[in-house]
CSV table of C-alpha atoms in Angstrom, one decimal:
chain,number,residue,atom,x,y,z
A,1163,MET,CA,-42.0,14.3,-7.0
A,1164,THR,CA,-41.9,10.9,-5.5
A,1165,ASN,CA,-39.6,9.0,-3.2
A,1166,GLU,CA,-40.2,5.7,-4.9
A,1167,ARG,CA,-37.1,4.0,-6.5
A,1168,VAL,CA,-37.1,4.1,-10.3
A,1169,THR,CA,-36.9,0.5,-11.7
A,1170,SER,CA,-35.3,-0.9,-14.8
A,1171,ILE,CA,-38.7,-1.8,-16.1
A,1172,GLN,CA,-39.6,2.0,-16.1
A,1173,VAL,CA,-36.4,2.8,-17.9
A,1174,ALA,CA,-37.1,0.1,-20.5
A,1175,ARG,CA,-40.6,1.4,-21.1
A,1176,ARG,CA,-39.3,5.0,-21.5
A,1177,ALA,CA,-36.5,3.9,-23.9
A,1178,GLY,CA,-38.7,1.4,-25.8
A,1179,VAL,CA,-36.4,-1.5,-25.2
A,1180,SER,CA,-36.4,-4.6,-23.2
A,1181,GLN,CA,-35.5,-4.9,-19.6
A,1182,SER,CA,-32.5,-7.1,-20.5
A,1183,ALA,CA,-31.2,-4.4,-22.7
A,1184,VAL,CA,-31.3,-2.0,-19.8
A,1185,SER,CA,-29.4,-4.6,-17.8
A,1186,ARG,CA,-26.7,-5.0,-20.5
A,1187,VAL,CA,-26.2,-1.2,-20.7
A,1188,PHE,CA,-25.3,-1.1,-17.0
A,1189,THR,CA,-23.2,-4.2,-17.0
A,1190,PRO,CA,-19.5,-3.5,-17.7
A,1191,GLY,CA,-18.3,-5.3,-20.8
A,1192,ALA,CA,-21.8,-6.5,-21.9
A,1193,SER,CA,-22.6,-6.4,-25.6
A,1194,VAL,CA,-25.0,-3.6,-26.6
A,1195,SER,CA,-25.5,-1.4,-29.7
A,1196,LYS,CA,-24.6,2.2,-29.6
A,1197,ALA,CA,-28.1,3.3,-30.4
A,1198,THR,CA,-29.6,1.2,-27.6
A,1199,ARG,CA,-27.0,2.4,-25.2
A,1200,GLU,CA,-27.8,6.1,-26.0
A,1201,LYS,CA,-31.6,5.5,-25.6
A,1202,VAL,CA,-31.3,3.7,-22.3
A,1203,LEU,CA,-28.9,6.3,-20.8
A,1204,LYS,CA,-31.1,9.1,-21.9
A,1205,ALA,CA,-34.2,7.5,-20.3
A,1206,ALA,CA,-32.2,6.7,-17.1
A,1207,GLU,CA,-31.1,10.3,-16.9
A,1208,GLU,CA,-34.6,11.6,-17.3
A,1209,LEU,CA,-36.0,9.3,-14.7
A,1210,GLY,CA,-33.1,9.5,-12.3
A,1211,TYR,CA,-32.4,5.8,-12.5
A,1212,ARG,CA,-29.4,4.1,-10.9
A,1213,PRO,CA,-28.9,0.3,-11.1
A,1214,ASN,CA,-29.1,-1.7,-7.8
A,1215,VAL,CA,-25.5,-3.1,-7.6
A,1216,LEU,CA,-26.4,-5.4,-4.7
A,1217,ALA,CA,-29.4,-6.9,-6.4
A,1218,ARG,CA,-27.3,-7.5,-9.5
A,1219,ALA,CA,-24.7,-9.2,-7.4
A,1220,MET,CA,-27.2,-11.6,-6.1
A,1221,ILE,CA,-28.3,-12.5,-9.6
A,1222,THR,CA,-24.8,-12.7,-11.3
A,1223,GLY,CA,-22.7,-13.7,-8.4
A,1224,ARG,CA,-20.4,-10.7,-9.2
A,1225,SER,CA,-20.5,-7.6,-7.0
A,1226,ARG,CA,-17.9,-5.6,-8.9
A,1227,ILE,CA,-16.6,-4.7,-5.4
A,1228,ILE,CA,-13.1,-5.0,-4.2
A,1229,GLY,CA,-12.2,-5.0,-0.5
A,1230,LEU,CA,-9.1,-3.0,0.3
A,1231,VAL,CA,-7.7,-3.6,3.8
A,1232,VAL,CA,-5.2,-1.0,5.0
A,1233,ALA,CA,-3.4,-0.1,8.2
A,1234,TYR,CA,-1.0,2.8,9.0
A,1235,LEU,CA,-3.0,5.6,7.2
A,1236,GLU,CA,-0.9,8.0,9.3
A,1237,ASN,CA,2.0,6.9,7.1
A,1238,GLN,CA,1.8,9.2,4.1
A,1239,PHE,CA,2.6,6.3,1.7
A,1240,TYR,CA,-0.7,4.5,2.2
A,1241,PRO,CA,-3.3,7.3,1.5
A,1242,GLU,CA,-1.6,7.6,-1.9
A,1243,VAL,CA,-1.8,3.8,-2.3
A,1244,VAL,CA,-5.6,3.9,-1.5
A,1245,GLU,CA,-6.1,6.7,-4.0
A,1246,ARG,CA,-4.3,5.1,-6.9
A,1247,LEU,CA,-5.6,1.6,-6.3
A,1248,SER,CA,-9.2,3.0,-6.1
A,1249,VAL,CA,-8.8,5.0,-9.4
A,1250,ALA,CA,-7.2,2.0,-11.2
A,1251,LEU,CA,-9.9,-0.4,-10.1
A,1252,GLN,CA,-12.7,2.1,-10.9
A,1253,ASN,CA,-11.3,2.5,-14.4
A,1254,GLU,CA,-11.8,-1.3,-14.8
A,1255,GLY,CA,-15.5,-1.0,-13.6
A,1256,TYR,CA,-15.0,-2.0,-10.0
A,1257,HIS,CA,-15.9,-0.2,-6.8
A,1258,VAL,CA,-13.6,-0.2,-3.8
A,1259,LEU,CA,-14.6,-0.6,-0.1
A,1260,VAL,CA,-11.9,0.4,2.3
A,1261,PHE,CA,-11.5,-1.4,5.6
A,1262,MET,CA,-9.2,-0.3,8.3
A,1263,SER,CA,-7.3,-2.7,10.4
A,1264,SER,CA,-4.3,-2.8,12.8
A,1265,PRO,CA,-1.2,-4.7,11.4
A,1266,THR,CA,-1.6,-7.7,13.6
A,1267,VAL,CA,-3.0,-10.9,12.1
A,1268,GLY,CA,-5.7,-11.4,14.8
A,1269,ASP,CA,-7.3,-8.0,14.1
A,1270,VAL,CA,-7.2,-8.7,10.4
A,1271,GLN,CA,-9.2,-11.8,10.8
A,1272,ASP,CA,-12.2,-9.9,12.2
A,1273,VAL,CA,-12.1,-7.4,9.3
A,1274,MET,CA,-11.7,-10.2,6.8
A,1275,ARG,CA,-14.9,-11.9,8.0
A,1276,GLU,CA,-16.8,-8.6,7.6
A,1277,ILE,CA,-15.4,-8.2,4.1
A,1278,LEU,CA,-16.7,-11.7,3.1
A,1279,ASP,CA,-20.2,-10.6,4.1
A,1280,TYR,CA,-20.1,-8.1,1.3
A,1281,GLN,CA,-19.6,-10.8,-1.4
A,1282,VAL,CA,-16.6,-9.0,-2.8
A,1283,ASP,CA,-15.0,-10.2,-6.0
A,1284,GLY,CA,-11.5,-9.8,-4.7
A,1285,ILE,CA,-9.4,-8.5,-1.8
A,1286,VAL,CA,-6.2,-6.4,-1.6
A,1287,LEU,CA,-4.4,-6.4,1.7
A,1288,ALA,CA,-2.1,-3.4,1.9
A,1289,SER,CA,0.4,-3.4,4.8
A,1290,VAL,CA,-1.2,-6.3,6.5
A,1291,SER,CA,-1.0,-10.1,6.5
A,1292,MET,CA,-3.5,-12.9,7.0
A,1293,SER,CA,-3.6,-16.4,8.5
A,1294,SER,CA,-3.3,-19.5,6.3
A,1295,VAL,CA,-6.7,-20.6,7.6
A,1296,LEU,CA,-8.4,-17.4,6.4
A,1297,ALA,CA,-6.5,-17.5,3.1
A,1298,ARG,CA,-7.9,-21.1,2.5
A,1299,ARG,CA,-11.4,-19.8,3.3
A,1300,CYS,CA,-11.0,-17.1,0.7
A,1301,HIS,CA,-9.8,-19.6,-1.8
A,1302,ASP,CA,-12.7,-21.9,-1.1
A,1303,HIS,CA,-15.1,-19.1,-1.7
A,1304,GLY,CA,-13.4,-18.2,-5.0
A,1305,ILE,CA,-12.2,-14.8,-3.8
A,1306,PRO,CA,-8.7,-14.0,-4.9
A,1307,VAL,CA,-6.4,-12.1,-2.5
A,1308,VAL,CA,-3.4,-10.0,-3.4
A,1309,LEU,CA,-0.9,-8.7,-0.7
A,1310,PHE,CA,0.3,-5.2,-1.5
A,1311,ASN,CA,3.7,-4.2,0.0
A,1312,ARG,CA,3.8,-7.4,2.1
A,1313,GLU,CA,4.9,-10.9,1.6
A,1314,GLN,CA,4.3,-14.1,3.6
A,1315,ASP,CA,5.4,-17.7,3.3
A,1316,ASP,CA,2.1,-19.1,2.1
A,1317,PRO,CA,2.9,-20.3,-1.5
A,1318,GLY,CA,-0.8,-19.8,-2.4
A,1319,MET,CA,-0.7,-16.1,-1.9
A,1320,SER,CA,-0.1,-13.5,-4.6
A,1321,SER,CA,2.0,-10.5,-3.6
A,1322,VAL,CA,3.4,-7.3,-5.1
A,1323,THR,CA,6.3,-5.6,-3.4
A,1324,THR,CA,9.3,-3.3,-3.9
A,1325,ASN,CA,12.7,-5.0,-3.6
A,1326,ASN,CA,13.0,-4.1,0.1
A,1327,TYR,CA,16.2,-6.0,0.5
A,1328,LEU,CA,17.9,-4.1,-2.4
A,1329,GLY,CA,16.7,-0.8,-1.0
A,1330,GLY,CA,18.3,-1.5,2.4
A,1331,ARG,CA,21.5,-2.6,0.8
A,1332,GLU,CA,21.7,0.5,-1.4
A,1333,ILE,CA,21.3,2.8,1.6
A,1334,ALA,CA,24.1,1.0,3.4
A,1335,ALA,CA,26.3,1.4,0.4
A,1336,HIS,CA,25.4,5.1,0.2
A,1337,PHE,CA,26.4,5.6,3.9
A,1338,ALA,CA,29.7,3.8,3.4
A,1339,ALA,CA,30.5,5.8,0.3
A,1340,ASP,CA,29.9,9.0,2.3
A,1341,GLY,CA,32.5,7.9,4.8
A,1342,HIS,CA,30.2,7.1,7.7
A,1343,ARG,CA,31.6,4.6,10.3
A,1344,LYS,CA,29.1,4.7,13.2
A,1345,ILE,CA,25.8,3.7,11.7
A,1346,GLY,CA,22.4,3.0,13.4
A,1347,TYR,CA,19.1,1.5,12.4
A,1348,ILE,CA,15.6,2.1,13.6
A,1349,ALA,CA,13.3,-0.8,12.9
A,1350,GLY,CA,9.6,-1.0,12.0
A,1351,LEU,CA,7.2,-3.7,13.2
A,1352,GLU,CA,9.3,-6.7,13.8
A,1353,GLU,CA,7.0,-9.3,12.2
A,1354,ALA,CA,6.4,-7.2,9.0
A,1355,SER,CA,8.1,-8.6,5.9
A,1356,THR,CA,9.0,-5.0,4.8
A,1357,GLN,CA,10.9,-4.5,8.1
A,1358,ARG,CA,12.6,-7.9,7.9
A,1359,ASP,CA,13.8,-7.5,4.3
A,1360,ARG,CA,14.9,-3.9,4.6
A,1361,GLU,CA,17.0,-4.6,7.7
A,1362,ALA,CA,18.5,-7.7,6.1
A,1363,GLY,CA,19.6,-5.8,3.1
A,1364,PHE,CA,21.0,-3.0,5.2
A,1365,ARG,CA,22.9,-5.3,7.5
A,1366,ASP,CA,24.3,-7.2,4.5
A,1367,GLY,CA,25.3,-4.0,2.8
A,1368,LEU,CA,27.1,-2.8,6.0
A,1369,GLU,CA,29.0,-6.1,6.2
A,1370,GLU,CA,30.1,-5.9,2.6
A,1371,ALA,CA,31.6,-2.5,3.4
A,1372,GLY,CA,33.3,-3.8,6.6
A,1373,LEU,CA,31.1,-1.8,8.8
A,1374,PRO,CA,29.2,-2.8,12.0
A,1375,LEU,CA,25.7,-1.8,13.0
A,1376,VAL,CA,26.5,0.2,16.2
A,1377,ALA,CA,22.9,1.0,17.4
A,1378,ARG,CA,19.4,-0.4,16.9
A,1379,GLU,CA,16.1,0.8,18.2
A,1380,LEU,CA,12.5,-0.2,17.5
A,1381,GLY,CA,10.0,2.3,16.1
A,1382,ASN,CA,7.1,-0.1,15.2
A,1383,PHE,CA,6.1,2.2,12.3
A,1384,GLU,CA,4.7,4.7,14.9
A,1385,TYR,CA,5.6,8.3,15.1
A,1386,ALA,CA,5.6,8.7,18.9
A,1387,ARG,CA,7.5,5.5,19.5
A,1388,THR,CA,10.0,6.3,16.8
A,1389,ARG,CA,10.6,9.7,18.4
A,1390,ALA,CA,11.3,8.1,21.7
A,1391,ALA,CA,13.6,5.6,20.0
A,1392,ALA,CA,15.6,8.5,18.4
A,1393,LEU,CA,16.0,10.3,21.7
A,1394,GLU,CA,17.3,7.0,23.2
A,1395,MET,CA,19.7,6.4,20.3
A,1396,PHE,CA,21.2,10.0,20.1
A,1397,ALA,CA,21.0,11.0,23.8
A,1398,GLY,CA,24.6,10.1,24.6
A,1399,ARG,CA,27.9,11.6,23.3
A,1400,ASP,CA,28.9,8.6,21.2
A,1401,TYR,CA,25.8,8.6,19.0
A,1402,PRO,CA,25.7,7.3,15.4
A,1403,ASP,CA,26.7,9.7,12.6
A,1404,ALA,CA,24.2,8.1,10.2
A,1405,VAL,CA,20.9,6.3,10.7
A,1406,PHE,CA,18.6,4.3,8.3
A,1407,VAL,CA,15.0,4.5,9.4
A,1408,CYS,CA,12.7,1.8,8.1
A,1409,ASN,CA,10.2,4.2,6.5
A,1410,ASP,CA,9.8,7.9,5.8
A,1411,HIS,CA,7.0,8.4,8.3
A,1412,MET,CA,9.4,7.2,11.1
A,1413,ALA,CA,12.4,9.1,9.5
A,1414,PHE,CA,10.4,12.4,9.9
A,1415,ALA,CA,10.0,11.6,13.6
A,1416,VAL,CA,13.7,11.0,13.9
A,1417,MET,CA,14.6,14.3,12.2
A,1418,ASP,CA,12.0,16.2,14.4
A,1419,ALA,CA,13.3,14.7,17.6
A,1420,ILE,CA,17.0,15.1,17.1
A,1421,ARG,CA,16.7,18.7,15.8
A,1422,SER,CA,14.1,20.0,18.2
A,1423,LYS,CA,15.1,18.1,21.4
A,1424,LEU,CA,18.8,17.4,21.0
A,1425,GLY,CA,19.9,20.3,18.8
A,1426,LEU,CA,21.7,18.1,16.3
A,1427,ARG,CA,22.1,19.1,12.7
A,1428,VAL,CA,21.0,17.1,9.7
A,1429,PRO,CA,23.2,16.0,7.9
A,1430,ASP,CA,26.1,17.7,9.6
A,1431,ASP,CA,25.9,15.8,12.8
A,1432,VAL,CA,23.7,12.9,11.7
A,1433,ALA,CA,22.8,11.7,8.2
A,1434,VAL,CA,19.2,10.3,7.9
A,1435,ALA,CA,17.8,8.1,5.2
A,1436,GLY,CA,14.2,6.7,4.9
A,1437,PHE,CA,12.2,4.4,2.7
A,1438,ASP,CA,9.2,5.0,0.5
A,1439,ASP,CA,9.9,8.5,-0.8
A,1440,VAL,CA,6.5,9.9,0.0
A,1441,PRO,CA,5.9,13.5,-1.4
A,1442,ILE,CA,6.7,15.1,2.0
A,1443,ALA,CA,10.3,13.7,1.7
A,1444,ALA,CA,11.1,16.2,-0.9
A,1445,TRP,CA,9.8,19.2,1.1
A,1446,PRO,CA,12.6,21.6,2.1
A,1447,ALA,CA,11.8,21.0,5.8
A,1448,TYR,CA,13.0,17.4,5.5
A,1449,ASP,CA,14.8,17.1,2.1
A,1450,LEU,CA,15.0,13.4,3.0
A,1451,THR,CA,17.2,10.8,1.2
A,1452,SER,CA,14.8,7.9,0.6
A,1453,TYR,CA,14.5,4.7,-1.4
A,1454,ARG,CA,11.5,5.3,-3.7
A,1455,GLN,CA,8.8,2.7,-4.0
A,1456,PRO,CA,7.6,2.6,-7.7
A,1457,ILE,CA,4.0,3.0,-6.7
A,1458,ASN,CA,2.5,3.3,-10.1
A,1459,ARG,CA,4.0,0.0,-11.2
A,1460,LEU,CA,3.1,-1.7,-7.9
A,1461,VAL,CA,-0.6,-0.6,-8.4
A,1462,ALA,CA,-0.6,-1.7,-12.1
A,1463,HIS,CA,0.7,-5.2,-11.2
A,1464,THR,CA,-1.7,-5.5,-8.3
A,1465,VAL,CA,-4.7,-4.7,-10.4
A,1466,ASP,CA,-3.5,-7.0,-13.3
A,1467,ILE,CA,-3.1,-10.0,-10.9
A,1468,LEU,CA,-6.4,-9.4,-9.2
A,1469,LEU,CA,-8.4,-9.1,-12.4
A,1470,ARG,CA,-6.7,-12.1,-13.9
A,1471,ARG,CA,-7.5,-14.2,-10.9
A,1472,ILE,CA,-11.1,-13.0,-10.8
A,1473,ALA,CA,-11.5,-14.0,-14.4
A,1474,ASP,CA,-9.8,-17.4,-13.8
A,1475,ARG,CA,-10.3,-18.6,-10.3
A,1476,GLU,CA,-7.7,-21.4,-11.0
A,1477,ALA,CA,-5.0,-19.1,-12.2
A,1478,PRO,CA,-1.8,-19.7,-10.2
A,1479,PRO,CA,-0.6,-17.1,-7.6
A,1480,GLU,CA,2.0,-14.7,-8.7
A,1481,ARG,CA,4.7,-12.9,-6.7
A,1482,ILE,CA,6.0,-9.7,-8.2
A,1483,MET,CA,9.1,-7.8,-6.8
A,1484,ILE,CA,10.1,-4.5,-8.4
A,1485,ASP,CA,13.3,-2.6,-7.9
A,1486,GLY,CA,12.9,1.0,-6.6
A,1487,GLU,CA,15.4,3.9,-6.8
A,1488,LEU,CA,17.5,5.7,-4.2
A,1489,LYS,CA,16.7,9.4,-4.2
A,1490,ARG,CA,19.6,11.2,-2.6
A,1491,ARG,CA,18.8,14.5,-1.0
A,1492,GLY,CA,20.1,16.9,1.6
A,1493,SER,CA,19.6,14.7,4.7
A,1494,THR,CA,22.7,12.8,3.6
A,1495,ARG,CA,25.9,14.1,2.1
A,1496,ASN,CA,29.6,13.5,2.0
A,1497,ILE,CA,31.2,14.2,5.4
A,1498,GLY,CA,33.9,16.3,3.8
A,1499,GLU,CA,31.4,18.7,2.2
A,1500,THR,CA,31.1,22.3,3.5
């Protein structure tokens, strides 16, 4: 037994092929005959050989690595996003490096500088935004960036989002149809595009139904802060009879708070709706009405845009917006039901 690293030259000798043939076998998309591939893979297996990805990146200029920046992993929506994006990119021959960040632009800058050191082929920003200066730097380095579940005003940025405005509007219409008249809203992070668009749609939907927004609190996408916001909103006697919470993670906090601390019943005393439709929303403990994000389609579009822009660095940016679906469950119901 030896601890020395097996080289492609040794594999080539064992397989009886050239070193360049070994390189082609381990390069996704490279042309190589079936017979040669089988000989090289057999020799590599026998010798315990694995290609040096970083060394190849220095030669080819392609690392086959995608940087994925994500915040809010406590929000059950994003672990699912990480998993599905990773699998989809792996199926295309790419590896994913996950970087954690807080949602503020300043913190993202530091993470992005670290990502660039890895010579990634592309970057996906999930739930975070970036400055125009850093966006320009990525462009100058030929590194495409796609925003996932975020938008920003920079016309040079590609983005893939659910129609957050439509979702908020449909939830308002649902409350109005159920006969609610005192309606509240608990917001996410104020500067997030998802928060902005969901609230705008919700307010417009209420206005169309001739209803005011009687209460608003800020949850910042954080469980503890949202719990405190719910206790503030529902502490008095004249509390809302329905509340839209900017995402499911916060909606769970609202339901926990009003049931365990205030003794209110959902939906008899308060109807609650969220956004994302994470798997836990369907659990009997919550049975949460939620606007479902079409995660498979979001991931597919994100990967398509990223790969297209990797192949053609001059390809124009794309902005994709996909309608979701309101999933009605037991946390909301018609007031007259028994």
